[in-house]
PDB file of N, CA and C in Angstrom:
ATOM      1  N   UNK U  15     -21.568  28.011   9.982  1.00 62.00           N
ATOM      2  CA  UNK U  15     -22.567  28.168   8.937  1.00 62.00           C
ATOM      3  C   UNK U  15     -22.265  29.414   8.125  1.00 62.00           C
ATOM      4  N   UNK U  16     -21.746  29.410   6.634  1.00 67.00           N
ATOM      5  CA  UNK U  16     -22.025  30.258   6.168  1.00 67.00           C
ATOM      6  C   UNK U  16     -20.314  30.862   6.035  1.00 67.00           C
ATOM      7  N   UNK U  17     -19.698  31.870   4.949  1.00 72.00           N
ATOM      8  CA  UNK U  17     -18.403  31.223   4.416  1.00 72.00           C
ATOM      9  C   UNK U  17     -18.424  32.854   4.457  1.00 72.00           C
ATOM     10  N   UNK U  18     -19.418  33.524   4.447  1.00 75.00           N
ATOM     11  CA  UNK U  18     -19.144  35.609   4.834  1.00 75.00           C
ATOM     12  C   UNK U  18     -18.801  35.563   3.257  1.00 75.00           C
ATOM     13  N   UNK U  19     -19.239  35.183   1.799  1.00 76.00           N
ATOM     14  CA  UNK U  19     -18.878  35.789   1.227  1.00 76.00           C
ATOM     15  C   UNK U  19     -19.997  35.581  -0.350  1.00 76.00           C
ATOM     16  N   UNK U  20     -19.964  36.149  -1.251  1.00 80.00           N
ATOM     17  CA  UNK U  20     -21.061  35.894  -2.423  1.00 80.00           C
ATOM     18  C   UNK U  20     -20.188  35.361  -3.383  1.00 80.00           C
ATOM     19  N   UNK U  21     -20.864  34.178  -4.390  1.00 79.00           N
ATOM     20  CA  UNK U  21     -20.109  33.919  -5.261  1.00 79.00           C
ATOM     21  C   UNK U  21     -20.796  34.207  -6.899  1.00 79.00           C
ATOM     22  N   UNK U  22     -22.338  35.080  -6.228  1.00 82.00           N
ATOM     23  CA  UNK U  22     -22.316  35.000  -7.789  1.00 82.00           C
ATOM     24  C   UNK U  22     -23.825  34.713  -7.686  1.00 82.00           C
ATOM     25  N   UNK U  23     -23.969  32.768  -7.663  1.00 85.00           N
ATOM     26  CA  UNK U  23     -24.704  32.070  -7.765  1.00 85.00           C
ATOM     27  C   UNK U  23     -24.564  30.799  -6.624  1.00 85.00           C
ATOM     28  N   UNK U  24     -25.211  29.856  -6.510  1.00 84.00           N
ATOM     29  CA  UNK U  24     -25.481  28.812  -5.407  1.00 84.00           C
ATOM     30  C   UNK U  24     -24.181  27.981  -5.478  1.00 84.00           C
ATOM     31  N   UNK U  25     -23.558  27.641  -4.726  1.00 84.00           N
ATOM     32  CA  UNK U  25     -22.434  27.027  -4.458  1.00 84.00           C
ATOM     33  C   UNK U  25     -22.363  25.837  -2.617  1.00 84.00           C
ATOM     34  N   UNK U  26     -21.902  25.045  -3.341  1.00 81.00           N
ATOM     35  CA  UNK U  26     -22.127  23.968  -1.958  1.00 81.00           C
ATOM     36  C   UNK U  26     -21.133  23.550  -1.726  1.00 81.00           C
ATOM     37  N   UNK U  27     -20.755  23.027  -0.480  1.00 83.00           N
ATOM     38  CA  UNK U  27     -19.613  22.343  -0.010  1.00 83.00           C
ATOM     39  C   UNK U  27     -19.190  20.909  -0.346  1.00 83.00           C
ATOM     40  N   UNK U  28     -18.341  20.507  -1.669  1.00 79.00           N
ATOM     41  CA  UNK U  28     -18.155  19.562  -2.092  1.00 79.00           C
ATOM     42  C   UNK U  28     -17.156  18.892  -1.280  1.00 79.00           C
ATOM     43  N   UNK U  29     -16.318  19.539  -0.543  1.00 79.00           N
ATOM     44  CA  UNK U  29     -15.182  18.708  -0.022  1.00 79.00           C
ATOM     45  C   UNK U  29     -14.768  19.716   1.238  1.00 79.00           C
ATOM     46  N   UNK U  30     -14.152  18.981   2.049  1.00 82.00           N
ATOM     47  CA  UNK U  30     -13.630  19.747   3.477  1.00 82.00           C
ATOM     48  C   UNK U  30     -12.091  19.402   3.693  1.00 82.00           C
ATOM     49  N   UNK U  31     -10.683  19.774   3.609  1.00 85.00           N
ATOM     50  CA  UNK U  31      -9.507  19.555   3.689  1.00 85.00           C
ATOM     51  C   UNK U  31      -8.975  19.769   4.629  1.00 85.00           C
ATOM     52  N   UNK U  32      -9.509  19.111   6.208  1.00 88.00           N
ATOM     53  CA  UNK U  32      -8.290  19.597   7.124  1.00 88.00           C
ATOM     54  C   UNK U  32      -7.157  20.081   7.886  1.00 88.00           C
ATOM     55  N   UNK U  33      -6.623  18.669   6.706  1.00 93.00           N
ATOM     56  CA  UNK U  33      -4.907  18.739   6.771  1.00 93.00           C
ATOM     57  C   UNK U  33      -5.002  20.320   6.017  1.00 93.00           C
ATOM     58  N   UNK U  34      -5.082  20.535   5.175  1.00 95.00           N
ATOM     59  CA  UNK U  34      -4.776  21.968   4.419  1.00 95.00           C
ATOM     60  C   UNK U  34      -5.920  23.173   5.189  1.00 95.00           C
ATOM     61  N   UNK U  35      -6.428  23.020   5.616  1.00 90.00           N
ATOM     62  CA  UNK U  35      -7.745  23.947   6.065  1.00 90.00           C
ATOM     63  C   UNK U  35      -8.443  24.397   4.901  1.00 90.00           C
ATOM     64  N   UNK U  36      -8.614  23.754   4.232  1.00 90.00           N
ATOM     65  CA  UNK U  36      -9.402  23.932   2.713  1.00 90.00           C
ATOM     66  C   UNK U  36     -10.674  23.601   2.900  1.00 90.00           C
ATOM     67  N   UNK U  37     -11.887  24.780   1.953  1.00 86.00           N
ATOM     68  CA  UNK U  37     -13.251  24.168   2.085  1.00 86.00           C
ATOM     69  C   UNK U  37     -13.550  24.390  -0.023  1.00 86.00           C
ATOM     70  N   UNK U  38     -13.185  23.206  -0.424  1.00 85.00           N
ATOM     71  CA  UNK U  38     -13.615  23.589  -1.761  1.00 85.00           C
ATOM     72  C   UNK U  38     -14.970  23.322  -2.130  1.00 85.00           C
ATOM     73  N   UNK U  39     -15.781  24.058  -3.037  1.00 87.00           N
ATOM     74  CA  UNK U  39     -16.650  24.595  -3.545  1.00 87.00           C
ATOM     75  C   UNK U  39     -16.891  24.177  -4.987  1.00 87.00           C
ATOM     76  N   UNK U  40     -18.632  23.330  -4.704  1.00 83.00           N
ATOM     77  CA  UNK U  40     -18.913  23.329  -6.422  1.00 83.00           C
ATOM     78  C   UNK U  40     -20.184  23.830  -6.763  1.00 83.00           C
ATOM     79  N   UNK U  41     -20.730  23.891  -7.995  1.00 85.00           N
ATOM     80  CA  UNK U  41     -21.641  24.619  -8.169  1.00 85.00           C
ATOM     81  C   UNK U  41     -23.026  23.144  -8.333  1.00 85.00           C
ATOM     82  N   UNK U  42     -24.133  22.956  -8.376  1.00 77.00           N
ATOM     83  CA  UNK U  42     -24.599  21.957  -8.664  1.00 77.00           C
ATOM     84  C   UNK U  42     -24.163  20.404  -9.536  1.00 77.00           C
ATOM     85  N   UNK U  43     -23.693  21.197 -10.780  1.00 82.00           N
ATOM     86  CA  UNK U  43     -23.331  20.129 -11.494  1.00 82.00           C
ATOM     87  C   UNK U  43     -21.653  19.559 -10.320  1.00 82.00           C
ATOM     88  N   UNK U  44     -21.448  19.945  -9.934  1.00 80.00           N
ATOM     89  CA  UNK U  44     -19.723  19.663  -9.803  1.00 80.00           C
ATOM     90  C   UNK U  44     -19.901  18.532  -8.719  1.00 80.00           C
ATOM     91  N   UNK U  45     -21.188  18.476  -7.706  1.00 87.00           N
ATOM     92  CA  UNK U  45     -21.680  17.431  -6.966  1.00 87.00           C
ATOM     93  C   UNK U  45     -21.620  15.785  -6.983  1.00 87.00           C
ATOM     94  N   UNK U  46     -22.156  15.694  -8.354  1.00 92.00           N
ATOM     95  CA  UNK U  46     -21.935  14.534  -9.355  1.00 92.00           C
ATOM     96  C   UNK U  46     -20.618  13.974  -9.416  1.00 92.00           C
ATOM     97  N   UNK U  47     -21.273  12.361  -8.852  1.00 93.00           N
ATOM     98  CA  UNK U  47     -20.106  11.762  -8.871  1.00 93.00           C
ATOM     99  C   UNK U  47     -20.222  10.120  -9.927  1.00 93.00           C
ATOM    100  N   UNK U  48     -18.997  10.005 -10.105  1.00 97.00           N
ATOM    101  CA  UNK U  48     -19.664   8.494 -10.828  1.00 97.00           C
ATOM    102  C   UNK U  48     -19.086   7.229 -10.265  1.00 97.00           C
ATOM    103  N   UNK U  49     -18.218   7.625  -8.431  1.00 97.00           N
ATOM    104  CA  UNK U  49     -18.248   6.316  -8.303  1.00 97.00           C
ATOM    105  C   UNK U  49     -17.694   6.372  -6.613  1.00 97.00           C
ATOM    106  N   UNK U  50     -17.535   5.587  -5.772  1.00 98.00           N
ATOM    107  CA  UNK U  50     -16.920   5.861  -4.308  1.00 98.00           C
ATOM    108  C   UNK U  50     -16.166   4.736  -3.706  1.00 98.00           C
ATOM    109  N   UNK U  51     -15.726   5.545  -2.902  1.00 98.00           N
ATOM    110  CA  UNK U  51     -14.791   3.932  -1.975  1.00 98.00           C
ATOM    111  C   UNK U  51     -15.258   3.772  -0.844  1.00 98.00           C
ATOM    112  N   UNK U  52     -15.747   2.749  -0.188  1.00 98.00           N
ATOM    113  CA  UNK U  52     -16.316   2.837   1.344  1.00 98.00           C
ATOM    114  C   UNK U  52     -15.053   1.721   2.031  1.00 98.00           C
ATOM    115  N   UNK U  53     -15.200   2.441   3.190  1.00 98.00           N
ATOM    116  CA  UNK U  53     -14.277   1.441   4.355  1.00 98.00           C
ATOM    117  C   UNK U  53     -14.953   1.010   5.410  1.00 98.00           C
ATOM    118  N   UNK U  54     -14.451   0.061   6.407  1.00 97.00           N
ATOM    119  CA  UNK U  54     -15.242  -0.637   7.399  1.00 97.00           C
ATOM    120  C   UNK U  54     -16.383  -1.154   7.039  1.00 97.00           C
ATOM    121  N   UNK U  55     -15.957  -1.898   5.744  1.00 97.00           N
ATOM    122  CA  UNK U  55     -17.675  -2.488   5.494  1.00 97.00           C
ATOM    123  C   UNK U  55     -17.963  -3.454   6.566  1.00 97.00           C
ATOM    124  N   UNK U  56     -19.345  -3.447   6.694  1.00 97.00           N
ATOM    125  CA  UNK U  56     -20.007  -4.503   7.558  1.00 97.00           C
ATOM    126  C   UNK U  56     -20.900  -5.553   6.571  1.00 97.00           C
ATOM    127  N   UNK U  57     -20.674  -6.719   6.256  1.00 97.00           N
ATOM    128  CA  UNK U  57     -21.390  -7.428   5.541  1.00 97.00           C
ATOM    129  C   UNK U  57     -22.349  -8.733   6.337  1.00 97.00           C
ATOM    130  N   UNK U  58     -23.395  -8.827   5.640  1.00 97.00           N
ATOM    131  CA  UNK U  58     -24.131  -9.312   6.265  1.00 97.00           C
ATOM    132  C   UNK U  58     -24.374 -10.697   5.782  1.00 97.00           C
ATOM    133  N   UNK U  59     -23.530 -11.164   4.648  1.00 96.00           N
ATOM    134  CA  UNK U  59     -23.738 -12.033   3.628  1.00 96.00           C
ATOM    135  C   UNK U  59     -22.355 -12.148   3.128  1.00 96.00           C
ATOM    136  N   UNK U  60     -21.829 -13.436   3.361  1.00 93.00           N
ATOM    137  CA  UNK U  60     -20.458 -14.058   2.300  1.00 93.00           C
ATOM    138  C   UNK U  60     -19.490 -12.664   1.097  1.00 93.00           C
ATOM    139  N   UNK U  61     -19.019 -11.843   1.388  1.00 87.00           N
ATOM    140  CA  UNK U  61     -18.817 -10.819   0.365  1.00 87.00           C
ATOM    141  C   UNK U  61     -18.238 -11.419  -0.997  1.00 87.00           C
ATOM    142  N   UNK U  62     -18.623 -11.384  -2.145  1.00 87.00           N
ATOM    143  CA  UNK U  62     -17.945 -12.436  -3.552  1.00 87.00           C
ATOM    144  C   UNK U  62     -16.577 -11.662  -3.898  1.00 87.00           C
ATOM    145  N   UNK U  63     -16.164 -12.473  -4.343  1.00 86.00           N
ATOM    146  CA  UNK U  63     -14.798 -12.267  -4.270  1.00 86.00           C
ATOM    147  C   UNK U  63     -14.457 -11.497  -5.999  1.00 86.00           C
ATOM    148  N   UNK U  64     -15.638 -11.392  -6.648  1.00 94.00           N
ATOM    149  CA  UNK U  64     -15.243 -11.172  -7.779  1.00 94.00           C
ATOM    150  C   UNK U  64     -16.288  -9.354  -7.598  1.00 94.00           C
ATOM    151  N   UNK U  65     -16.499  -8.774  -9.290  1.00 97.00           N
ATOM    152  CA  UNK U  65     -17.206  -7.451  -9.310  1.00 97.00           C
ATOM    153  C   UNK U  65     -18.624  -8.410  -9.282  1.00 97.00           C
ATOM    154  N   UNK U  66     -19.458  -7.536  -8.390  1.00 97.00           N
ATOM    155  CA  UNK U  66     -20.864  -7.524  -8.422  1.00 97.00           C
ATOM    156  C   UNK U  66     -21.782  -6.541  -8.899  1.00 97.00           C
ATOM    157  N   UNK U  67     -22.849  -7.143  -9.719  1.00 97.00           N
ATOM    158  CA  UNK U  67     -24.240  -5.834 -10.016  1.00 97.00           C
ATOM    159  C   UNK U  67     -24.304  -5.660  -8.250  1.00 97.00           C
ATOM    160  N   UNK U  68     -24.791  -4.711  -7.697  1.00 98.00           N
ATOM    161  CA  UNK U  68     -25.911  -4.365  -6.685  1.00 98.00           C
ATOM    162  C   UNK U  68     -26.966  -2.624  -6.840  1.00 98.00           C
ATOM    163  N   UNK U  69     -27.317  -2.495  -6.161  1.00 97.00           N
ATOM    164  CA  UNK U  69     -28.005  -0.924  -5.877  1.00 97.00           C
ATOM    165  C   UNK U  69     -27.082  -0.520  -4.632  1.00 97.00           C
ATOM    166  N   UNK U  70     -26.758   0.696  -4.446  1.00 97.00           N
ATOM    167  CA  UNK U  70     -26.118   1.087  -3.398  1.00 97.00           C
ATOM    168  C   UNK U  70     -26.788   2.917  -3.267  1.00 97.00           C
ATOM    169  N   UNK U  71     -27.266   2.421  -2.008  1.00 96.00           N
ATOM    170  CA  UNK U  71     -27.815   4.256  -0.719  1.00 96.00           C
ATOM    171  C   UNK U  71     -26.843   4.518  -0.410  1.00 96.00           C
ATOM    172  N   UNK U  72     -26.923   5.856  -0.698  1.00 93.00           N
ATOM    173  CA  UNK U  72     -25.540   6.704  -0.284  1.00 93.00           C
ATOM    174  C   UNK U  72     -26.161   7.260   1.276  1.00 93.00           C
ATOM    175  N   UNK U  73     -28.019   7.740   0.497  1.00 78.00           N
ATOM    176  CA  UNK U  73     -28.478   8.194   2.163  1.00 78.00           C
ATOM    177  C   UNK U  73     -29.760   7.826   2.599  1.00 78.00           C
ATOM    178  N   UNK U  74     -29.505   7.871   3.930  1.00 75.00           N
ATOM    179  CA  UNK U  74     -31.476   7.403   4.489  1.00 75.00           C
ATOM    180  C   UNK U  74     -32.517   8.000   3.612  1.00 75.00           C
ATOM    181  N   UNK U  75     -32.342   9.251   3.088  1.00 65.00           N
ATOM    182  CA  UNK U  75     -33.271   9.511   2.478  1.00 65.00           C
ATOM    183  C   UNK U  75     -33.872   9.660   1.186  1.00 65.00           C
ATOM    184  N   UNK U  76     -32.650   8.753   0.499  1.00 70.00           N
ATOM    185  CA  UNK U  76     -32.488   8.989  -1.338  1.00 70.00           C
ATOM    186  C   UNK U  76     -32.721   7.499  -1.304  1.00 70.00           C
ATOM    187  N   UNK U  77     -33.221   7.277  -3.061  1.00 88.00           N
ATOM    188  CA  UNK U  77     -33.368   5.923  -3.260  1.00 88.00           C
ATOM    189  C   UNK U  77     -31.748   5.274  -3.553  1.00 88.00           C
ATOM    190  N   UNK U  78     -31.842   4.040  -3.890  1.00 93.00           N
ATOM    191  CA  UNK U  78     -31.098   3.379  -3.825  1.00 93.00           C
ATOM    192  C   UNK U  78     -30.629   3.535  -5.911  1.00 93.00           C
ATOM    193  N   UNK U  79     -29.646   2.962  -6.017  1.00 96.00           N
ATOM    194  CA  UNK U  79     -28.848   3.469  -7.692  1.00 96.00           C
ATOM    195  C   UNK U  79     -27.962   2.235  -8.052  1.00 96.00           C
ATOM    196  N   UNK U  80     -27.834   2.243  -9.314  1.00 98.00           N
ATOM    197  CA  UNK U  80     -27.411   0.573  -9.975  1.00 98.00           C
ATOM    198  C   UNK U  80     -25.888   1.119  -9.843  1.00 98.00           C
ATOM    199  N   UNK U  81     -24.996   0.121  -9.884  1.00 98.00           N
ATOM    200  CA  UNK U  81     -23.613  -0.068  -9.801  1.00 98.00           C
ATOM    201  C   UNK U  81     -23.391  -1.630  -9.886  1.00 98.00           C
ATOM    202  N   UNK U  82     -22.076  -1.251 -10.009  1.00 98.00           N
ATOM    203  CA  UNK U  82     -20.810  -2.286 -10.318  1.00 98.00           C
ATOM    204  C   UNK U  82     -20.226  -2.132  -8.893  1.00 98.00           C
ATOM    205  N   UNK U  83     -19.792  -3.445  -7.679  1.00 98.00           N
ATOM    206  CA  UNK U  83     -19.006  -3.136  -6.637  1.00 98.00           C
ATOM    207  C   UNK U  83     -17.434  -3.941  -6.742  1.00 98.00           C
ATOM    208  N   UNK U  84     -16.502  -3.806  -5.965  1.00 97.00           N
ATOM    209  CA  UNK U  84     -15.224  -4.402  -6.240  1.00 97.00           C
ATOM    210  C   UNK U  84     -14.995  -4.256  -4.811  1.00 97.00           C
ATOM    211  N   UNK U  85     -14.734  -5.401  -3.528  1.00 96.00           N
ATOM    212  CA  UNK U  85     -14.391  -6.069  -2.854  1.00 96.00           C
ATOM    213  C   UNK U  85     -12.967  -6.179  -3.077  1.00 96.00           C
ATOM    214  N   UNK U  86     -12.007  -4.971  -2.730  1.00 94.00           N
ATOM    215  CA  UNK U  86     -10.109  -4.872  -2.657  1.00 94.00           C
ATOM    216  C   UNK U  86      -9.218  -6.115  -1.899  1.00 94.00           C
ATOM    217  N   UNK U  87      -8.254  -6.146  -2.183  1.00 89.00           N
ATOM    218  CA  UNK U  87      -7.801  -7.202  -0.836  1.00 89.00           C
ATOM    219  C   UNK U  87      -7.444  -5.932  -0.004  1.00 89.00           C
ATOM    220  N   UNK U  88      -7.588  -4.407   0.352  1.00 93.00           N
ATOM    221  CA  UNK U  88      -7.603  -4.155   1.703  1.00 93.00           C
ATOM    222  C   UNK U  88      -8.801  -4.169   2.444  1.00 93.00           C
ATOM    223  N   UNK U  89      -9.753  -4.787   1.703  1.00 90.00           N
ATOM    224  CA  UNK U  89     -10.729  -3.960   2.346  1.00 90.00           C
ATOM    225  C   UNK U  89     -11.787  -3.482   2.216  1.00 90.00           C
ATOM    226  N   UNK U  90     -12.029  -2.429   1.316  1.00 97.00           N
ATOM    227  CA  UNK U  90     -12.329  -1.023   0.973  1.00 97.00           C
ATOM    228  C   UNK U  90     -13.124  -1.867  -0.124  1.00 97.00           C
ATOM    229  N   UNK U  91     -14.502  -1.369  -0.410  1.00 98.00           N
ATOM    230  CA  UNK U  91     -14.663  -1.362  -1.361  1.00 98.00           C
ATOM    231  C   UNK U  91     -15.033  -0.335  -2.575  1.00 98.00           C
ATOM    232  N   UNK U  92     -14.910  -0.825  -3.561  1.00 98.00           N
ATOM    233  CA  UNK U  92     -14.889   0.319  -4.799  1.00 98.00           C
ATOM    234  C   UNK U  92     -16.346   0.108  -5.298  1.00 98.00           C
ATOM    235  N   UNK U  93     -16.857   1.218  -5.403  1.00 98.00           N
ATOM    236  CA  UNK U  93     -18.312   1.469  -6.420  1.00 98.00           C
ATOM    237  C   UNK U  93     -18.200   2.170  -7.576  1.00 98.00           C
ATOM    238  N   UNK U  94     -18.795   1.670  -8.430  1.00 99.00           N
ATOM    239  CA  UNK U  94     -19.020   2.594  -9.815  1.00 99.00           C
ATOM    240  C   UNK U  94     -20.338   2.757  -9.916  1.00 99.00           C
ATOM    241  N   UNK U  95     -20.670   3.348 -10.537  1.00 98.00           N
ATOM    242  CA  UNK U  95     -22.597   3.712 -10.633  1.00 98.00           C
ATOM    243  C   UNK U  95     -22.454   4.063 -12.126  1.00 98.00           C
ATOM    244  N   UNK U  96     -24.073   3.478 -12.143  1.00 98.00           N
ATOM    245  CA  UNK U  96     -24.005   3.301 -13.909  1.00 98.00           C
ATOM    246  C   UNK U  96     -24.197   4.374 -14.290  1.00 98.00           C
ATOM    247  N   UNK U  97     -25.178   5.391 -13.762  1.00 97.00           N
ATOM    248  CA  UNK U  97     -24.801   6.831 -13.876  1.00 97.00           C
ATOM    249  C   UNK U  97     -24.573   7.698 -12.767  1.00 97.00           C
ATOM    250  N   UNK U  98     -24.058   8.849 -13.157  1.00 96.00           N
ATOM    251  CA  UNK U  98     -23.333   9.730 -11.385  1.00 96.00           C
ATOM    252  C   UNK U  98     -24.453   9.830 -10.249  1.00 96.00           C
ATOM    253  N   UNK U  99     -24.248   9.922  -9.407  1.00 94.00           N
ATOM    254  CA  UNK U  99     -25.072  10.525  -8.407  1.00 94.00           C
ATOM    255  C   UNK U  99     -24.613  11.511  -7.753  1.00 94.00           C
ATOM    256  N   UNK U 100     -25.904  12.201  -7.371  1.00 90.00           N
ATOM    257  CA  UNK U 100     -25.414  13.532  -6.445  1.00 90.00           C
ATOM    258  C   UNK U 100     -24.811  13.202  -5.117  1.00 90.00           C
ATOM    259  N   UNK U 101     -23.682  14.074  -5.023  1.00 87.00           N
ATOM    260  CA  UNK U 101     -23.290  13.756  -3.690  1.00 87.00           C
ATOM    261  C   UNK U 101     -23.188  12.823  -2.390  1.00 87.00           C
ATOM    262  N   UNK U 102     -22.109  11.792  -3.163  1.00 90.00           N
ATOM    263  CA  UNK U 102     -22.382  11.053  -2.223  1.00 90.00           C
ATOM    264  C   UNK U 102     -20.962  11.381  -1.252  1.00 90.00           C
ATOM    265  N   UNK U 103     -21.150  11.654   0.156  1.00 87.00           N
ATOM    266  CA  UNK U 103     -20.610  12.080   0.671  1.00 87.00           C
ATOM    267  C   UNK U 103     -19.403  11.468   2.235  1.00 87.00           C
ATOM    268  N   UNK U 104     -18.598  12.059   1.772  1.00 88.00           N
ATOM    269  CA  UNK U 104     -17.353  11.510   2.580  1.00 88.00           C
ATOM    270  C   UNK U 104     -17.582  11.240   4.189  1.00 88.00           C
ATOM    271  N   UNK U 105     -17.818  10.200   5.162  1.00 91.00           N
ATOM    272  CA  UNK U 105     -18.355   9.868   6.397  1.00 91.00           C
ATOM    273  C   UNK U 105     -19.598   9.435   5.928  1.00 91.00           C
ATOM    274  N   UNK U 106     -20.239   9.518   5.731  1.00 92.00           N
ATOM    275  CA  UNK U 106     -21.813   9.101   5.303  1.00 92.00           C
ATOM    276  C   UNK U 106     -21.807   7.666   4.885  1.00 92.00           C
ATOM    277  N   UNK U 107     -22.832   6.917   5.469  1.00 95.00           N
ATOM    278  CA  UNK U 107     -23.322   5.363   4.602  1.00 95.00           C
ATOM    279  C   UNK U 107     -23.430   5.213   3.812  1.00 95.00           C
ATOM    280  N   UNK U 108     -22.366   4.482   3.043  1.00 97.00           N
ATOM    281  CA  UNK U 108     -23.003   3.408   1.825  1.00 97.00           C
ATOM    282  C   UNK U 108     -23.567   1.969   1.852  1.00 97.00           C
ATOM    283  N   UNK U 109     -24.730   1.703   1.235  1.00 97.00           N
ATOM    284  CA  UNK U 109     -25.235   0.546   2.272  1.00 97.00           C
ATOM    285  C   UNK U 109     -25.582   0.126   0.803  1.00 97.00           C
ATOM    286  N   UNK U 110     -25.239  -1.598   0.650  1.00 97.00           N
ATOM    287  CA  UNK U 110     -25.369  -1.963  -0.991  1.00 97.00           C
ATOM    288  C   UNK U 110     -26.359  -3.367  -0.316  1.00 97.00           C
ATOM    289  N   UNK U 111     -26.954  -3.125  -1.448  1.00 96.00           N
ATOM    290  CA  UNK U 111     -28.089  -4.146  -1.837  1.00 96.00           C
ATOM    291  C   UNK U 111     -28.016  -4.692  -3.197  1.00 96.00           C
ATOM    292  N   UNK U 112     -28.524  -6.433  -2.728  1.00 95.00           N
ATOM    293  CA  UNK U 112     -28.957  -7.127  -3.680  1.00 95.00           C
ATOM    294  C   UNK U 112     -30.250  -7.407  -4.386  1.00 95.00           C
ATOM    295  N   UNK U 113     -31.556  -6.208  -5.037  1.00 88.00           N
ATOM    296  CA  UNK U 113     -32.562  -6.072  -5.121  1.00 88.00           C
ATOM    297  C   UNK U 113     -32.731  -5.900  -3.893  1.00 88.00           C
ATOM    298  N   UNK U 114     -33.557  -6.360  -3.135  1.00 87.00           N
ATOM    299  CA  UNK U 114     -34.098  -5.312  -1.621  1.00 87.00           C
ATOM    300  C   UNK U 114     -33.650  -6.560  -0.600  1.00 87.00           C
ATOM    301  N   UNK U 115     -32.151  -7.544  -0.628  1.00 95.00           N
ATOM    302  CA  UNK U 115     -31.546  -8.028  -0.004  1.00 95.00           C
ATOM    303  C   UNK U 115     -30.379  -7.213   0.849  1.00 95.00           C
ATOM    304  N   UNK U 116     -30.259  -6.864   1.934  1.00 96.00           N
ATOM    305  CA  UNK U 116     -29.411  -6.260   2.327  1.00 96.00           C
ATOM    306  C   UNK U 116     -27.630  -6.802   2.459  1.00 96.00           C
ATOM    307  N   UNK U 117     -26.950  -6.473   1.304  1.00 97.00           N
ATOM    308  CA  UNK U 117     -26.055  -7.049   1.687  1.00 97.00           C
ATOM    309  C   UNK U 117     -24.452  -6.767   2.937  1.00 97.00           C
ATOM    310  N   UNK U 118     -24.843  -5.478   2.944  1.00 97.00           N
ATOM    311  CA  UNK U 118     -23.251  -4.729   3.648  1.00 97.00           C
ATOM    312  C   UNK U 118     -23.420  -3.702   3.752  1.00 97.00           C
ATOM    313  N   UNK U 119     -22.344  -2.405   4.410  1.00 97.00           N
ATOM    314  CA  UNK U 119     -22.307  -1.422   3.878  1.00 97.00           C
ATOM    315  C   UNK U 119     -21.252  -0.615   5.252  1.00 97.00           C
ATOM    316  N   UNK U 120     -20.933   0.305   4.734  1.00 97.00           N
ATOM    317  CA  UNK U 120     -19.671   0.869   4.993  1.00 97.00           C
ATOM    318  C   UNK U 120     -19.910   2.228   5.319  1.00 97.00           C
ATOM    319  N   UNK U 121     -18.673   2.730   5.409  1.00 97.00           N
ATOM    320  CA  UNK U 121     -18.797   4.666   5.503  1.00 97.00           C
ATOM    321  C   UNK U 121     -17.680   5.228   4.147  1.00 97.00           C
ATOM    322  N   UNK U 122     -18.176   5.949   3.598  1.00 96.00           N
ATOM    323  CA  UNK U 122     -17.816   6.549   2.052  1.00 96.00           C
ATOM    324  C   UNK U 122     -16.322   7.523   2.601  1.00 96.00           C
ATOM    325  N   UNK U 123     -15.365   7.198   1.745  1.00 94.00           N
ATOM    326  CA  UNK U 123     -14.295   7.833   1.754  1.00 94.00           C
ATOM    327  C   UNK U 123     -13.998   9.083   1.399  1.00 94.00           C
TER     328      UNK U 123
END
């Protein structure tokens, strides 16, 4: 907890780099994203083979946000959101819905 150092102003942990031992840093706006990749989806419903409207939760505790999804042949699927959202974050659920149909959902890349 806590990085021993001041930057000024409020700064959050946008990304964590292992392989490099990197912890990069954004300021509120830099959070904002406008789109994600989830893997290991679990679907609960036929996945379409083409782009879909849905809403997709990034978290248990935020509402749900409009997007465009894309179903890869690996796999993975791709989200766009019609506008950015805050932080949606790398390990964390993405869980996409069809209006308040549950369709799938994965862990964010």
């Amino acid at each position: 907890r806590g990085l021993s150092f001041s930057a000024g102003k409020r700064v959050y942990v946008s990304e964590i780099r292992p392989d490099t031992n990197e912890v990069v840093l954004a300021d509120g706006d830099g959070l904002f994203a406008e789109g994600l990749t989830a893997r290991d989806m679990n679907w609960l419903v036929d996945p379409p083979d083409a782009a879909f409207s849905c809403r997709v939760r990034v978290r248990h505790s935020l509402a749900s946000y409009p997007a465009t999804a894309v179903r890869e042949e690996n796999g993975l699927v791709t989200v766009s959101f019609d506008e950015p959202v805050r932080a949606p974050t790398r390990g964390q659920s993405a869980v996409l819905y069809d209006s308040e149909r549950l369709l799938g959902g994965g862990f964010i890349l």
